[in-house]
Amino acid sequence: MARDKKSAPEVNAGSMADIAFLLLIFFLVTTTIDADKGITVKLPPWSEEPPDPTKLNERNVFSVLVNANDQLLVRDEPADINNLRERAKEFIANPQGREDLAATPTKAIISLKNDRGTTYKAYLNVYNELKAAYDELWDEESQRMYGVPYSDALTTDQKNAIKKKIPFVLSEAEPTSFGDED
């Protein structure tokens, strides 16, 4: 059979689809995708029963409100985020035994409420400051009890003993409508 001078040589592409499919499978299997972890919060178990309407002692509640303009109201007074951590630590520990602060660290409750118009950045900043207050209190208690920082070489039992003395209690209320800070 004579070859036509105008026809171009052909490449057999029959196995190209198989190769592309195998490469696709390889990259899907070997690629890792990092997922955002977000804020780690342990939620209470779901219950069909209505909550106990126990009236809390206002002395033991450190209320933090963040309005739509990202402004803070701490215990019904305007506040600045720069001193929120220290105020929270003082409230929880109550080193002077003041009557207007928490009776004991085990009874202290931090109540965080935000507006639907609050920016995510402001919410995270406030949450981080409140969490940092607990972290610092745990570290101080660890230094006092064991002579080492909280994050270093403590056993799980030692960490649990500290958290039993200073439990992390942060209550987050339902956000209010935009501009309605009550």
GROMACS .gro file of N, CA, C and O in nm, residues 137-148 150 154 157-166:
model
   96
  137LEU      N    1  -0.469   3.265   8.421
  137LEU     CA    2  -0.502   3.219   8.555
  137LEU      C    3  -0.458   3.074   8.575
  137LEU      O    4  -0.406   3.038   8.682
  138TRP      N    5  -0.477   2.989   8.475
  138TRP     CA    6  -0.432   2.850   8.483
  138TRP      C    7  -0.280   2.844   8.495
  138TRP      O    8  -0.227   2.763   8.570
  139ASP      N    9  -0.212   2.929   8.420
  139ASP     CA   10  -0.066   2.932   8.426
  139ASP      C   11  -0.018   2.975   8.564
  139ASP      O   12   0.074   2.916   8.620
  140GLU      N   13  -0.081   3.078   8.621
  140GLU     CA   14  -0.043   3.125   8.755
  140GLU      C   15  -0.069   3.017   8.860
  140GLU      O   16   0.013   2.996   8.950
  141GLU      N   17  -0.181   2.949   8.847
  141GLU     CA   18  -0.213   2.842   8.943
  141GLU      C   19  -0.117   2.725   8.928
  141GLU      O   20  -0.076   2.664   9.027
  142SER      N   21  -0.078   2.695   8.805
  142SER     CA   22   0.019   2.588   8.780
  142SER      C   23   0.155   2.623   8.841
  142SER      O   24   0.220   2.536   8.901
  143GLN      N   25   0.195   2.747   8.827
  143GLN     CA   26   0.322   2.792   8.886
  143GLN      C   27   0.316   2.780   9.038
  143GLN      O   28   0.412   2.737   9.102
  144ARG      N   29   0.201   2.818   9.095
  144ARG     CA   30   0.185   2.813   9.240
  144ARG      C   31   0.182   2.669   9.291
  144ARG      O   32   0.245   2.635   9.390
  145MET      N   33   0.110   2.581   9.223
  145MET     CA   34   0.093   2.443   9.270
  145MET      C   35   0.211   2.352   9.236
  145MET      O   36   0.251   2.270   9.319
  146TYR      N   37   0.263   2.365   9.113
  146TYR     CA   38   0.362   2.269   9.065
  146TYR      C   39   0.498   2.330   9.028
  146TYR      O   40   0.592   2.258   8.999
  147GLY      N   41   0.504   2.463   9.023
  147GLY     CA   42   0.630   2.529   8.992
  147GLY      C   43   0.668   2.527   8.845
  147GLY      O   44   0.781   2.558   8.810
  148VAL      N   45   0.574   2.492   8.757
  148VAL     CA   46   0.599   2.491   8.613
  148VAL      C   47   0.481   2.557   8.542
  148VAL      O   48   0.370   2.558   8.595
  150TYR      N   49   0.168   2.610   8.292
  150TYR     CA   50   0.056   2.519   8.264
  150TYR      C   51   0.080   2.434   8.140
  150TYR      O   52   0.046   2.317   8.138
  154LEU      N   53   0.288   1.909   8.238
  154LEU     CA   54   0.188   1.874   8.337
  154LEU      C   55   0.115   1.749   8.288
  154LEU      O   56   0.087   1.735   8.169
  157ASP      N   57  -0.392   1.470   8.478
  157ASP     CA   58  -0.453   1.483   8.611
  157ASP      C   59  -0.420   1.618   8.674
  157ASP      O   60  -0.505   1.678   8.739
  158GLN      N   61  -0.296   1.665   8.657
  158GLN     CA   62  -0.259   1.795   8.711
  158GLN      C   63  -0.337   1.907   8.641
  158GLN      O   64  -0.383   2.000   8.707
  159LYS      N   65  -0.349   1.897   8.510
  159LYS     CA   66  -0.427   1.999   8.437
  159LYS      C   67  -0.573   1.996   8.480
  159LYS      O   68  -0.636   2.102   8.497
  160ASN      N   69  -0.629   1.878   8.498
  160ASN     CA   70  -0.768   1.867   8.543
  160ASN      C   71  -0.787   1.924   8.683
  160ASN      O   72  -0.890   1.982   8.713
  161ALA      N   73  -0.686   1.907   8.769
  161ALA     CA   74  -0.694   1.963   8.905
  161ALA      C   75  -0.699   2.115   8.899
  161ALA      O   76  -0.775   2.177   8.975
  162ILE      N   77  -0.621   2.174   8.809
  162ILE     CA   78  -0.622   2.320   8.794
  162ILE      C   79  -0.755   2.366   8.736
  162ILE      O   80  -0.814   2.463   8.784
  163LYS      N   81  -0.804   2.293   8.636
  163LYS     CA   82  -0.931   2.332   8.574
  163LYS      C   83  -1.049   2.309   8.669
  163LYS      O   84  -1.153   2.372   8.653
  164LYS      N   85  -1.033   2.221   8.764
  164LYS     CA   86  -1.138   2.202   8.864
  164LYS      C   87  -1.143   2.321   8.959
  164LYS      O   88  -1.250   2.364   9.002
  165LYS      N   89  -1.026   2.377   8.990
  165LYS     CA   90  -1.020   2.495   9.078
  165LYS      C   91  -1.065   2.621   9.005
  165LYS      O   92  -1.126   2.709   9.064
  166ILE      N   93  -1.030   2.629   8.874
  166ILE     CA   94  -1.067   2.746   8.793
  166ILE      C   95  -1.131   2.694   8.664
  166ILE      O   96  -1.066   2.686   8.560
   0.00000   0.00000   0.00000
